[in-house]
N, C-alpha and C. Protein backbone atom coordinates (compact mmCIF):
# COMPACT_ATOMS: atom_id res chain seq x y z
N UNK A 1 4.32 10.18 44.10
CA UNK A 1 3.47 9.91 43.31
C UNK A 1 3.53 10.72 41.97
N UNK A 2 3.97 12.18 42.69
CA UNK A 2 3.89 13.32 41.49
C UNK A 2 5.07 12.87 40.79
N UNK A 3 6.08 12.55 41.41
CA UNK A 3 7.20 12.11 40.48
C UNK A 3 6.93 10.98 39.34
N UNK A 4 6.20 10.00 39.85
CA UNK A 4 5.77 9.00 38.79
C UNK A 4 4.93 9.54 37.81
N UNK A 5 4.01 10.68 38.18
CA UNK A 5 3.20 11.12 36.95
C UNK A 5 3.99 11.88 35.94
N UNK A 6 5.02 12.76 36.60
CA UNK A 6 5.89 13.26 35.73
C UNK A 6 6.56 12.54 34.76
N UNK A 7 7.12 11.57 35.28
CA UNK A 7 8.02 10.57 34.56
C UNK A 7 6.98 9.98 33.63
N UNK A 8 5.68 9.67 33.85
CA UNK A 8 4.81 8.79 32.84
C UNK A 8 4.59 9.77 31.69
N UNK A 9 4.16 11.33 31.92
CA UNK A 9 3.99 12.39 30.99
C UNK A 9 5.17 12.51 30.10
N UNK A 10 6.54 12.50 30.72
CA UNK A 10 7.53 12.68 29.71
C UNK A 10 7.74 11.39 28.97
N UNK A 11 7.41 10.33 29.37
CA UNK A 11 7.76 8.97 28.42
C UNK A 11 6.77 9.24 27.60
N UNK A 12 5.28 9.80 27.95
CA UNK A 12 4.21 9.54 26.75
C UNK A 12 4.60 10.75 25.68
N UNK A 13 5.10 11.78 26.15
CA UNK A 13 5.46 12.85 25.22
C UNK A 13 6.59 12.32 24.19
N UNK A 14 7.50 11.74 24.87
CA UNK A 14 8.71 11.13 23.87
C UNK A 14 8.14 10.10 22.82
N UNK A 15 7.28 9.20 23.42
CA UNK A 15 6.60 8.08 22.52
C UNK A 15 5.88 8.72 21.37
N UNK A 16 5.05 9.56 21.82
CA UNK A 16 4.07 10.43 20.76
C UNK A 16 4.96 11.22 19.65
N UNK A 17 5.93 11.96 20.21
CA UNK A 17 6.78 12.76 19.39
C UNK A 17 7.46 11.72 18.30
N UNK A 18 8.09 10.62 18.69
CA UNK A 18 8.64 9.79 17.74
C UNK A 18 7.65 8.98 16.96
N UNK A 19 6.48 8.57 17.46
CA UNK A 19 5.57 8.14 16.82
C UNK A 19 4.77 9.09 15.84
N UNK A 20 4.78 10.05 15.95
CA UNK A 20 4.26 11.27 15.06
C UNK A 20 5.31 11.43 13.90
N UNK A 21 6.72 11.61 14.32
CA UNK A 21 7.41 11.56 13.24
C UNK A 21 7.47 10.59 12.03
N UNK A 22 7.54 9.24 12.91
CA UNK A 22 7.60 8.19 11.79
C UNK A 22 6.27 8.00 11.13
N UNK A 23 4.95 8.51 12.09
CA UNK A 23 3.73 8.40 11.12
C UNK A 23 3.87 9.06 10.15
N UNK A 24 4.22 10.44 10.15
CA UNK A 24 4.42 11.45 9.04
C UNK A 24 5.47 10.91 7.89
N UNK A 25 6.69 10.26 8.39
CA UNK A 25 7.35 9.48 7.13
C UNK A 25 6.78 8.53 6.34
N UNK A 26 5.98 7.55 7.08
CA UNK A 26 5.27 6.83 6.59
C UNK A 26 4.16 7.27 5.42
N UNK A 27 3.48 8.41 5.78
CA UNK A 27 2.64 8.94 4.78
C UNK A 27 3.36 9.36 3.67
N UNK A 28 4.42 10.46 4.08
CA UNK A 28 5.16 10.94 3.06
C UNK A 28 5.79 9.88 1.90
N UNK A 29 6.07 8.75 2.60
CA UNK A 29 6.68 7.92 1.75
C UNK A 29 5.59 7.15 0.81
N UNK A 30 4.51 6.90 1.21
CA UNK A 30 3.64 6.06 0.04
C UNK A 30 3.12 7.20 -0.65
N UNK A 31 2.96 8.56 -0.48
CA UNK A 31 2.12 9.48 -1.09
C UNK A 31 3.36 10.08 -2.05
N UNK A 32 4.48 9.94 -1.86
CA UNK A 32 5.46 10.53 -2.65
C UNK A 32 5.74 10.12 -4.08
N UNK A 33 5.48 10.65 -4.94
CA UNK A 33 5.49 10.45 -6.33
C UNK A 33 6.68 9.78 -6.78
N UNK A 34 7.70 10.19 -5.99
CA UNK A 34 9.17 9.62 -6.54
C UNK A 34 9.22 8.14 -6.20
N UNK A 35 8.05 7.34 -5.51
CA UNK A 35 8.08 6.08 -5.35
C UNK A 35 6.67 5.81 -5.86
N UNK A 36 6.40 6.45 -7.23
CA UNK A 36 5.11 6.00 -7.79
C UNK A 36 4.83 4.45 -8.02
N UNK A 37 5.71 3.52 -7.78
CA UNK A 37 5.30 2.23 -8.05
C UNK A 37 4.36 1.68 -7.11
N UNK A 38 4.46 2.13 -6.05
CA UNK A 38 3.72 1.70 -5.06
C UNK A 38 2.18 2.41 -5.23
N UNK A 39 2.14 3.61 -5.67
CA UNK A 39 0.93 4.10 -5.78
C UNK A 39 0.17 3.67 -7.27
N UNK A 40 1.02 3.39 -8.27
CA UNK A 40 0.67 2.46 -9.11
C UNK A 40 -0.05 0.93 -8.87
N UNK A 41 0.73 0.27 -8.09
CA UNK A 41 -0.05 -0.95 -7.62
C UNK A 41 -1.48 -0.77 -6.89
N UNK A 42 -1.40 0.33 -6.35
CA UNK A 42 -2.68 0.62 -5.63
C UNK A 42 -3.77 1.04 -6.70
N UNK A 43 -3.36 1.62 -7.73
CA UNK A 43 -4.11 2.21 -8.71
C UNK A 43 -4.87 0.70 -9.63
N UNK A 44 -3.86 0.00 -9.86
CA UNK A 44 -4.33 -1.30 -10.51
C UNK A 44 -5.19 -2.12 -9.65
N UNK A 45 -4.85 -2.30 -8.41
CA UNK A 45 -5.72 -2.98 -7.47
C UNK A 45 -7.24 -2.52 -7.49
N UNK A 46 -7.12 -1.25 -7.64
CA UNK A 46 -8.78 -0.86 -7.50
C UNK A 46 -9.54 -0.53 -8.85
N UNK A 47 -8.78 -0.87 -9.98
CA UNK A 47 -9.44 -0.40 -11.26
C UNK A 47 -10.78 -0.98 -11.65
N UNK A 48 -10.84 -2.07 -11.17
CA UNK A 48 -12.11 -2.94 -11.13
C UNK A 48 -13.29 -2.67 -10.26
N UNK A 49 -12.89 -1.83 -9.37
CA UNK A 49 -13.84 -1.55 -8.37
C UNK A 49 -14.43 -0.02 -8.38
N UNK A 50 -15.83 0.31 -7.94
CA UNK A 50 -16.27 1.58 -7.71
C UNK A 50 -16.75 1.92 -6.39
N UNK A 51 -17.17 3.04 -6.12
CA UNK A 51 -17.60 3.56 -4.57
C UNK A 51 -18.78 2.44 -4.03
N UNK A 52 -19.55 1.82 -4.76
CA UNK A 52 -20.33 1.14 -4.16
C UNK A 52 -19.94 -0.47 -3.52
N UNK A 53 -18.59 -0.64 -4.07
CA UNK A 53 -17.69 -1.69 -3.60
C UNK A 53 -16.73 -1.52 -2.71
N UNK A 54 -16.81 -0.23 -1.73
CA UNK A 54 -15.76 0.13 -0.93
C UNK A 54 -15.20 -0.99 0.06
N UNK A 55 -16.31 -1.65 0.41
CA UNK A 55 -16.03 -2.74 1.48
C UNK A 55 -15.01 -3.82 0.89
N UNK A 56 -15.10 -4.01 -0.56
CA UNK A 56 -14.23 -5.13 -1.05
C UNK A 56 -12.77 -4.40 -1.39
N UNK A 57 -13.08 -3.33 -1.34
CA UNK A 57 -11.62 -2.43 -1.60
C UNK A 57 -10.88 -2.41 -0.13
N UNK A 58 -11.61 -2.08 0.74
CA UNK A 58 -10.98 -2.09 2.02
C UNK A 58 -10.51 -3.43 2.33
N UNK A 59 -11.18 -4.63 2.17
CA UNK A 59 -10.60 -5.73 2.22
C UNK A 59 -9.19 -6.10 1.77
N UNK A 60 -9.20 -5.54 0.35
CA UNK A 60 -7.94 -5.76 -0.36
C UNK A 60 -6.92 -5.03 0.48
N UNK A 61 -7.17 -3.86 0.65
CA UNK A 61 -6.24 -3.01 1.17
C UNK A 61 -5.77 -3.45 2.54
N UNK A 62 -6.57 -4.22 3.37
CA UNK A 62 -6.12 -4.68 4.56
C UNK A 62 -5.26 -5.99 4.31
N UNK A 63 -5.50 -6.58 3.48
CA UNK A 63 -4.71 -7.64 3.16
C UNK A 63 -3.41 -7.30 2.72
N UNK A 64 -3.14 -6.31 1.75
CA UNK A 64 -1.91 -5.73 1.44
C UNK A 64 -1.17 -4.97 2.44
N UNK A 65 -1.91 -4.49 3.54
CA UNK A 65 -1.33 -3.84 4.75
C UNK A 65 -0.82 -4.97 5.52
N UNK A 66 -1.35 -6.17 5.72
CA UNK A 66 -1.15 -7.15 6.43
C UNK A 66 0.25 -7.66 5.96
N UNK A 67 0.18 -7.84 4.65
CA UNK A 67 1.50 -8.52 3.84
C UNK A 67 2.61 -7.60 4.04
N UNK A 68 2.62 -6.31 3.79
CA UNK A 68 3.94 -5.48 3.90
C UNK A 68 4.12 -5.14 5.26
N UNK A 69 3.40 -5.20 6.23
CA UNK A 69 3.59 -4.93 7.59
C UNK A 69 4.42 -6.07 8.12
N UNK A 70 4.21 -7.50 7.66
CA UNK A 70 4.77 -8.71 8.13
C UNK A 70 6.31 -8.54 7.73
N UNK A 71 6.66 -8.17 6.39
CA UNK A 71 7.90 -8.21 5.74
C UNK A 71 8.50 -7.05 6.21
N UNK A 72 7.92 -5.87 6.50
CA UNK A 72 8.64 -4.71 7.09
C UNK A 72 9.29 -5.03 8.32
N UNK A 73 8.27 -5.65 9.37
CA UNK A 73 8.87 -5.96 10.77
C UNK A 73 10.17 -7.24 10.35
N UNK A 74 9.92 -8.20 9.63
CA UNK A 74 11.05 -9.09 9.55
C UNK A 74 12.35 -8.69 8.81
N UNK A 75 12.04 -7.71 7.66
CA UNK A 75 13.57 -7.21 7.30
C UNK A 75 14.02 -6.03 8.15
N UNK A 76 13.21 -5.26 9.00
CA UNK A 76 13.96 -4.36 9.61
C UNK A 76 14.67 -5.07 10.95
N UNK A 77 14.27 -6.18 11.10
CA UNK A 77 14.88 -6.87 12.29
C UNK A 77 16.12 -7.83 11.59
N UNK A 78 15.88 -7.62 10.30
CA UNK A 78 17.26 -8.36 9.53
C UNK A 78 17.02 -9.78 9.67
N UNK A 79 15.53 -10.38 9.74
CA UNK A 79 15.49 -11.88 9.68
C UNK A 79 15.45 -12.26 8.42
N UNK A 80 14.85 -11.45 7.41
CA UNK A 80 14.89 -11.95 5.95
C UNK A 80 15.67 -10.65 5.10
N UNK A 81 16.44 -11.14 4.40
CA UNK A 81 17.37 -10.36 3.67
C UNK A 81 17.16 -10.44 2.00
N UNK A 82 16.81 -9.77 1.34
CA UNK A 82 16.64 -9.65 -0.06
C UNK A 82 17.45 -8.63 -0.77
N UNK A 83 18.26 -8.48 -1.95
CA UNK A 83 18.87 -7.42 -2.43
C UNK A 83 17.85 -6.63 -2.72
N UNK A 84 18.28 -5.21 -3.02
CA UNK A 84 17.29 -4.15 -3.28
C UNK A 84 16.90 -4.02 -4.74
N UNK A 85 18.12 -4.63 -5.43
CA UNK A 85 17.51 -4.89 -6.91
C UNK A 85 16.51 -5.72 -7.37
N UNK A 86 16.62 -7.05 -6.56
CA UNK A 86 15.54 -8.00 -6.69
C UNK A 86 14.21 -7.47 -6.30
N UNK A 87 14.06 -6.60 -5.30
CA UNK A 87 12.90 -6.14 -4.61
C UNK A 87 12.14 -5.24 -5.74
N UNK A 88 13.34 -4.03 -6.19
CA UNK A 88 12.91 -3.27 -7.15
C UNK A 88 12.20 -3.84 -8.35
N UNK A 89 12.80 -5.15 -8.88
CA UNK A 89 12.30 -5.58 -10.00
C UNK A 89 11.19 -6.51 -9.82
N UNK A 90 10.76 -7.05 -8.71
CA UNK A 90 9.43 -7.69 -8.06
C UNK A 90 8.31 -6.94 -8.20
N UNK A 91 8.59 -5.52 -7.62
CA UNK A 91 7.43 -4.62 -7.43
C UNK A 91 6.61 -4.46 -8.66
N UNK A 92 7.31 -4.18 -10.01
CA UNK A 92 6.58 -3.96 -11.10
C UNK A 92 5.86 -5.30 -11.72
N UNK A 93 6.47 -6.31 -11.28
CA UNK A 93 5.90 -7.80 -11.62
C UNK A 93 4.66 -7.60 -11.01
N UNK A 94 4.30 -7.23 -9.96
CA UNK A 94 3.22 -7.32 -8.97
C UNK A 94 2.18 -6.60 -9.69
N UNK A 95 2.58 -5.66 -10.13
CA UNK A 95 1.78 -4.35 -10.73
C UNK A 95 1.36 -4.86 -12.16
N UNK A 96 2.20 -5.76 -12.88
CA UNK A 96 1.94 -6.20 -14.10
C UNK A 96 0.74 -7.55 -13.86
N UNK A 97 0.86 -8.26 -12.92
CA UNK A 97 0.05 -9.57 -12.77
C UNK A 97 -1.15 -8.91 -12.27
N UNK A 98 -1.35 -8.04 -11.56
CA UNK A 98 -2.59 -7.49 -10.91
C UNK A 98 -3.20 -6.81 -12.29
N UNK A 99 -2.47 -6.26 -13.05
CA UNK A 99 -3.12 -5.36 -14.27
C UNK A 99 -3.76 -6.32 -15.35
N UNK A 100 -3.02 -7.32 -15.53
CA UNK A 100 -3.39 -8.59 -16.19
C UNK A 100 -4.81 -9.21 -15.91
N UNK A 101 -4.75 -9.55 -14.36
CA UNK A 101 -5.89 -9.96 -13.94
C UNK A 101 -7.28 -9.18 -14.07
N UNK A 102 -6.97 -7.72 -14.07
CA UNK A 102 -8.03 -6.92 -14.44
C UNK A 102 -8.78 -7.03 -15.79
N UNK A 103 -7.57 -7.28 -16.78
CA UNK A 103 -8.10 -6.97 -17.95
C UNK A 103 -8.93 -8.30 -18.70
N UNK A 104 -8.22 -9.28 -17.93
CA UNK A 104 -9.02 -10.66 -18.45
C UNK A 104 -10.17 -11.10 -17.37
N UNK A 105 -10.51 -10.29 -16.58
CA UNK A 105 -11.68 -10.35 -15.83
C UNK A 105 -12.66 -9.68 -16.30
N UNK A 106 -13.88 -10.17 -16.92
CA UNK A 106 -15.06 -9.63 -17.69
C UNK A 106 -15.90 -9.50 -16.80
N UNK A 107 -16.40 -10.23 -15.76
CA UNK A 107 -17.55 -10.02 -14.88
C UNK A 107 -17.24 -8.99 -13.94
N UNK A 108 -18.28 -8.21 -13.89
CA UNK A 108 -18.24 -6.98 -12.86
C UNK A 108 -18.53 -7.28 -11.63
N UNK A 109 -19.32 -8.40 -11.37
CA UNK A 109 -19.87 -8.97 -10.04
C UNK A 109 -18.85 -9.91 -9.85
N UNK A 110 -18.41 -9.81 -8.57
CA UNK A 110 -17.36 -10.81 -8.15
C UNK A 110 -17.82 -11.99 -7.29
N UNK A 111 -17.41 -13.11 -7.50
CA UNK A 111 -17.82 -14.30 -6.61
C UNK A 111 -17.16 -14.41 -5.54
N UNK A 112 -17.39 -14.90 -4.32
CA UNK A 112 -16.96 -15.13 -3.25
C UNK A 112 -15.47 -15.64 -3.20
N UNK A 113 -15.66 -16.83 -4.12
CA UNK A 113 -14.15 -17.53 -4.18
C UNK A 113 -13.03 -16.62 -4.91
N UNK A 114 -13.67 -15.81 -6.07
CA UNK A 114 -12.81 -14.81 -6.70
C UNK A 114 -12.16 -13.83 -5.66
N UNK A 115 -13.00 -13.49 -4.97
CA UNK A 115 -12.40 -11.94 -4.11
C UNK A 115 -11.57 -12.59 -2.96
N UNK A 116 -11.86 -13.96 -2.65
CA UNK A 116 -11.13 -14.69 -1.67
C UNK A 116 -9.52 -14.87 -2.21
N UNK A 117 -9.62 -15.31 -3.43
CA UNK A 117 -8.33 -15.36 -4.25
C UNK A 117 -7.69 -13.92 -4.22
N UNK A 118 -8.38 -12.84 -4.54
CA UNK A 118 -7.93 -11.60 -4.80
C UNK A 118 -7.10 -11.17 -3.61
N UNK A 119 -7.96 -11.45 -2.65
CA UNK A 119 -7.46 -11.29 -1.08
C UNK A 119 -6.05 -12.05 -0.86
N UNK A 120 -6.03 -13.35 -1.17
CA UNK A 120 -4.60 -13.87 -0.77
C UNK A 120 -3.39 -13.25 -1.76
N UNK A 121 -3.89 -12.97 -2.99
CA UNK A 121 -2.82 -12.46 -3.79
C UNK A 121 -2.25 -11.03 -3.07
N UNK A 122 -3.50 -10.01 -2.96
CA UNK A 122 -2.88 -9.02 -2.29
C UNK A 122 -2.04 -9.06 -1.22
N UNK A 123 -2.09 -9.90 -0.46
CA UNK A 123 -1.56 -10.36 0.77
C UNK A 123 -0.23 -10.67 0.20
N UNK A 124 0.06 -11.62 -0.55
CA UNK A 124 1.23 -11.80 -1.44
C UNK A 124 2.20 -10.89 -1.77
N UNK A 125 1.47 -10.17 -2.49
CA UNK A 125 2.22 -8.77 -3.07
C UNK A 125 2.77 -7.93 -2.05
N UNK A 126 1.88 -7.77 -0.96
CA UNK A 126 2.25 -6.95 0.44
C UNK A 126 3.17 -7.37 0.61
N UNK A 127 3.56 -8.67 0.68
CA UNK A 127 4.96 -9.11 1.34
C UNK A 127 6.06 -8.52 0.55
N UNK A 128 5.89 -8.27 -0.89
CA UNK A 128 7.12 -7.89 -1.57
C UNK A 128 7.18 -6.62 -1.68
N UNK A 129 6.11 -5.56 -1.56
CA UNK A 129 6.08 -4.13 -1.39
C UNK A 129 6.85 -4.00 0.01
N UNK A 130 6.62 -4.72 1.05
CA UNK A 130 6.98 -4.35 2.49
C UNK A 130 8.47 -4.68 2.34
N UNK A 131 9.06 -5.20 1.39
CA UNK A 131 10.71 -5.34 1.47
C UNK A 131 11.11 -3.86 0.85
N UNK A 132 10.40 -3.10 -0.08
CA UNK A 132 10.68 -2.10 -0.67
C UNK A 132 10.56 -1.05 0.38
N UNK A 133 9.58 -1.06 1.39
CA UNK A 133 9.36 -0.24 2.12
C UNK A 133 10.49 -0.25 3.45
N UNK A 134 10.96 -1.36 3.71
CA UNK A 134 11.98 -1.62 4.78
C UNK A 134 13.22 -1.20 4.17
N UNK A 135 13.69 -1.16 3.22
CA UNK A 135 14.81 -0.85 2.57
C UNK A 135 14.87 0.71 2.93
N UNK A 136 13.86 1.34 3.14
CA UNK A 136 13.89 2.94 3.39
C UNK A 136 13.86 3.11 4.84
N UNK A 137 13.15 2.23 5.27
CA UNK A 137 12.65 2.67 6.87
C UNK A 137 14.21 2.03 7.66
N UNK A 138 14.77 1.14 7.39
CA UNK A 138 15.85 0.54 7.92
C UNK A 138 16.98 1.58 8.14
N UNK A 139 17.12 2.47 7.12
CA UNK A 139 18.07 3.53 7.20
C UNK A 139 17.63 4.67 8.13
N UNK A 140 16.59 4.83 8.24
CA UNK A 140 16.05 5.79 9.19
C UNK A 140 16.21 5.33 10.58
N UNK A 141 15.91 4.31 10.80
CA UNK A 141 15.69 3.74 12.39
C UNK A 141 17.13 3.00 12.90
N UNK A 142 18.24 3.27 12.10
CA UNK A 142 19.56 2.77 12.63
C UNK A 142 20.16 3.40 13.45
N UNK A 143 19.69 4.55 13.83
CA UNK A 143 20.28 5.34 15.01
C UNK A 143 19.38 5.44 15.91
N UNK A 144 17.99 4.75 16.08
CA UNK A 144 17.04 4.91 17.31
C UNK A 144 17.59 3.82 18.29
N UNK A 145 17.16 4.05 19.49
CA UNK A 145 17.38 2.92 20.65
C UNK A 145 16.59 1.74 20.61
N UNK A 146 15.34 2.37 20.14
CA UNK A 146 14.14 1.11 20.00
C UNK A 146 13.77 1.24 18.80
N UNK A 147 13.01 0.02 18.45
CA UNK A 147 12.29 0.13 16.95
C UNK A 147 10.57 -0.10 16.99
N UNK A 148 10.22 -0.19 18.10
CA UNK A 148 8.88 -0.38 18.20
C UNK A 148 7.88 0.74 17.64
N UNK A 149 8.34 1.82 18.36
CA UNK A 149 7.68 3.27 18.06
C UNK A 149 7.88 3.56 16.47
N UNK A 150 8.96 3.56 15.99
CA UNK A 150 9.37 3.84 14.58
C UNK A 150 8.43 2.97 13.67
N UNK A 151 8.50 1.43 13.97
CA UNK A 151 7.73 0.68 13.25
C UNK A 151 6.10 0.85 13.21
N UNK A 152 5.70 1.16 14.50
CA UNK A 152 4.22 1.11 14.55
C UNK A 152 4.09 2.53 13.88
N UNK A 153 4.78 3.55 14.15
CA UNK A 153 4.24 5.11 13.30
C UNK A 153 4.34 4.72 11.87
N UNK A 154 5.54 4.32 11.49
CA UNK A 154 5.66 4.01 9.96
C UNK A 154 4.43 3.37 9.32
N UNK A 155 4.25 1.98 9.82
CA UNK A 155 3.00 1.23 9.52
C UNK A 155 1.82 1.87 9.24
N UNK A 156 1.66 2.78 10.62
CA UNK A 156 0.18 3.25 10.40
C UNK A 156 0.22 4.57 9.42
N UNK A 157 1.17 5.25 9.52
CA UNK A 157 1.30 6.38 8.38
C UNK A 157 1.35 5.67 6.75
N UNK A 158 1.87 4.73 6.82
CA UNK A 158 1.59 4.08 5.23
C UNK A 158 0.10 3.70 5.06
N UNK A 159 -0.57 3.06 6.03
CA UNK A 159 -1.99 2.52 5.98
C UNK A 159 -2.76 3.98 5.80
N UNK A 160 -2.59 5.15 6.52
CA UNK A 160 -3.19 6.17 6.35
C UNK A 160 -3.21 6.70 4.90
N UNK A 161 -2.01 6.55 4.69
CA UNK A 161 -1.65 7.16 3.16
C UNK A 161 -2.36 6.34 2.07
N UNK A 162 -2.35 5.12 2.23
CA UNK A 162 -3.00 4.36 1.18
C UNK A 162 -4.44 4.45 1.03
N UNK A 163 -5.11 4.81 2.21
CA UNK A 163 -6.52 4.97 2.57
C UNK A 163 -6.84 6.21 1.78
N UNK A 164 -5.97 7.20 1.86
CA UNK A 164 -6.30 8.51 0.92
C UNK A 164 -5.84 8.37 -0.21
N UNK A 165 -4.84 7.58 -0.79
CA UNK A 165 -4.95 7.35 -2.18
C UNK A 165 -6.16 6.60 -2.82
N UNK A 166 -6.36 5.63 -2.00
CA UNK A 166 -7.46 4.74 -2.59
C UNK A 166 -8.85 5.70 -2.79
N UNK A 167 -9.10 6.63 -1.70
CA UNK A 167 -10.39 7.18 -1.90
C UNK A 167 -10.02 8.02 -3.07
N UNK A 168 -9.05 8.59 -3.12
CA UNK A 168 -8.75 9.68 -4.53
C UNK A 168 -9.14 8.76 -5.63
N UNK A 169 -8.73 7.68 -5.96
CA UNK A 169 -8.92 6.74 -6.94
C UNK A 169 -10.37 6.33 -7.02
N UNK A 170 -11.13 5.99 -6.13
CA UNK A 170 -12.50 5.72 -6.23
C UNK A 170 -13.14 6.89 -6.79
N UNK A 171 -12.88 8.34 -6.19
CA UNK A 171 -13.54 9.37 -6.33
C UNK A 171 -13.43 9.72 -7.56
N UNK A 172 -12.13 9.69 -8.37
CA UNK A 172 -12.02 10.17 -9.67
C UNK A 172 -12.77 9.07 -10.55
N UNK A 173 -12.79 7.78 -10.24
CA UNK A 173 -13.77 6.73 -10.96
C UNK A 173 -15.03 7.04 -11.06
N UNK A 174 -15.45 7.76 -9.66
CA UNK A 174 -16.93 7.99 -9.53
C UNK A 174 -17.34 9.04 -10.52
N UNK A 175 -16.59 10.10 -10.69
CA UNK A 175 -16.58 11.34 -11.55
C UNK A 175 -16.83 10.86 -12.93
N UNK A 176 -15.84 9.96 -13.34
CA UNK A 176 -15.78 9.53 -14.90
C UNK A 176 -16.98 8.50 -15.24
N UNK A 177 -17.43 7.98 -14.18
CA UNK A 177 -18.72 7.01 -14.51
C UNK A 177 -20.07 7.61 -14.36
N UNK A 178 -20.33 8.55 -13.66
CA UNK A 178 -21.41 9.20 -13.37
C UNK A 178 -21.47 10.59 -13.87
N UNK A 179 -20.52 11.42 -14.26
CA UNK A 179 -20.64 12.64 -15.02
C UNK A 179 -20.01 12.71 -16.55
N UNK A 180 -19.00 11.85 -16.86
CA UNK A 180 -18.81 11.54 -17.99
C UNK A 180 -19.12 10.17 -18.86
N UNK A 181 -19.78 9.77 -18.10
CA UNK A 181 -20.44 8.40 -18.54
C UNK A 181 -19.76 7.51 -19.23
N UNK A 182 -18.53 7.28 -18.59
CA UNK A 182 -17.71 6.35 -19.18
C UNK A 182 -17.83 4.97 -18.39
N UNK A 183 -17.81 3.85 -19.22
CA UNK A 183 -18.37 2.65 -18.71
C UNK A 183 -17.47 1.82 -17.94
N UNK A 184 -17.80 1.09 -16.82
CA UNK A 184 -16.94 0.73 -15.87
C UNK A 184 -15.80 -0.32 -16.54
N UNK A 185 -16.08 -1.12 -17.55
CA UNK A 185 -15.13 -1.69 -18.30
C UNK A 185 -14.04 -0.81 -18.74
N UNK A 186 -14.56 -0.05 -19.53
CA UNK A 186 -13.62 0.74 -20.38
C UNK A 186 -12.59 1.44 -19.30
N UNK A 187 -13.09 2.27 -18.19
CA UNK A 187 -12.39 2.89 -17.27
C UNK A 187 -11.17 1.39 -16.71
N UNK A 188 -11.66 0.32 -16.65
CA UNK A 188 -10.78 -0.52 -16.06
C UNK A 188 -9.83 -0.94 -17.06
N UNK A 189 -10.18 -1.17 -18.42
CA UNK A 189 -9.18 -1.50 -19.59
C UNK A 189 -8.04 -0.06 -19.72
N UNK A 190 -8.58 0.94 -19.63
CA UNK A 190 -7.72 2.27 -19.65
C UNK A 190 -6.65 2.17 -18.64
N UNK A 191 -7.36 2.24 -17.25
CA UNK A 191 -6.40 2.05 -15.98
C UNK A 191 -5.26 1.03 -15.77
N UNK A 192 -5.85 -0.35 -16.25
CA UNK A 192 -5.20 -1.58 -16.27
C UNK A 192 -4.21 -1.37 -17.09
N UNK A 193 -4.35 -1.08 -18.69
CA UNK A 193 -3.62 -1.07 -19.45
C UNK A 193 -2.39 0.01 -19.34
N UNK A 194 -2.72 1.03 -18.73
CA UNK A 194 -1.50 2.03 -18.45
C UNK A 194 -0.88 1.73 -17.36
N UNK A 195 -1.32 1.08 -16.43
CA UNK A 195 -0.50 0.31 -15.28
C UNK A 195 0.34 -1.07 -16.21
N UNK A 196 -0.31 -1.78 -16.74
CA UNK A 196 0.36 -2.84 -17.33
C UNK A 196 1.48 -2.12 -18.26
N UNK A 197 1.66 -1.18 -19.06
CA UNK A 197 2.58 -0.44 -19.87
C UNK A 197 3.55 -0.12 -19.08
N UNK A 198 3.24 0.61 -18.07
CA UNK A 198 4.37 1.29 -17.36
C UNK A 198 5.28 0.05 -16.53
N UNK A 199 4.42 -0.97 -16.12
CA UNK A 199 4.94 -2.12 -15.24
C UNK A 199 6.18 -2.56 -16.19
N UNK A 200 5.87 -2.74 -17.22
CA UNK A 200 6.58 -3.40 -18.26
C UNK A 200 8.15 -2.55 -18.27
N UNK A 201 7.88 -1.18 -18.85
CA UNK A 201 8.86 -0.27 -18.55
C UNK A 201 9.64 -0.21 -17.46
N UNK A 202 8.92 -0.41 -16.16
CA UNK A 202 9.90 -0.42 -15.04
C UNK A 202 10.75 -1.99 -14.86
N UNK A 203 9.93 -2.73 -15.41
CA UNK A 203 10.73 -4.35 -15.38
C UNK A 203 11.97 -4.40 -16.33
N UNK A 204 11.97 -3.50 -17.39
CA UNK A 204 13.12 -3.49 -18.19
C UNK A 204 13.90 -2.82 -17.74
N UNK A 205 13.67 -1.51 -17.21
CA UNK A 205 14.76 -0.71 -16.62
C UNK A 205 15.24 -1.20 -15.43
N UNK A 206 14.74 -2.18 -14.60
CA UNK A 206 15.44 -2.98 -13.63
C UNK A 206 15.94 -4.06 -13.53
N UNK A 207 15.87 -4.59 -14.64
CA UNK A 207 16.17 -5.99 -14.90
C UNK A 207 17.86 -6.27 -14.86
């Protein structure tokens, strides 16, 4: 019995150490400004929201997470393969479309149908971003015996990093709206316009 307990504790420690390693790698990957295109997408995604609409933002981020988790798994198992250059070109397209949608959206209150559409779009765009994450993850776990722990840890690390980034974006928006008296529409146009411009530059560079 004591031997079984010792083996269980040893296995648990190994699991947690690998999980923690890849959790940290996932968090660092999404929060690293070297990969700012993913952060830029989150910025564009949140531009039309404020702290009062945190539930709407959470739903969108969940959809994005589901999307990139699916392709992260499929690409890591080599079930789907798309060239790095194509993925890198598609990512700024997702930013451009999101920013354009924000700019042409004049209503501040969202209908249920509109939000459902945004949920679907966020999930589809998450599929594309997942391919970008997988290129990085595949190199990391090539030497691992199993990929369940690395995948789980990396995915949760990404999700935690996304939540931290989004809280920061909403907090900055709150300061501008409540202390600097910037109107919500103006905030949206500035952020979405900046995201739009940067995405076009990235598309031209990666074409």
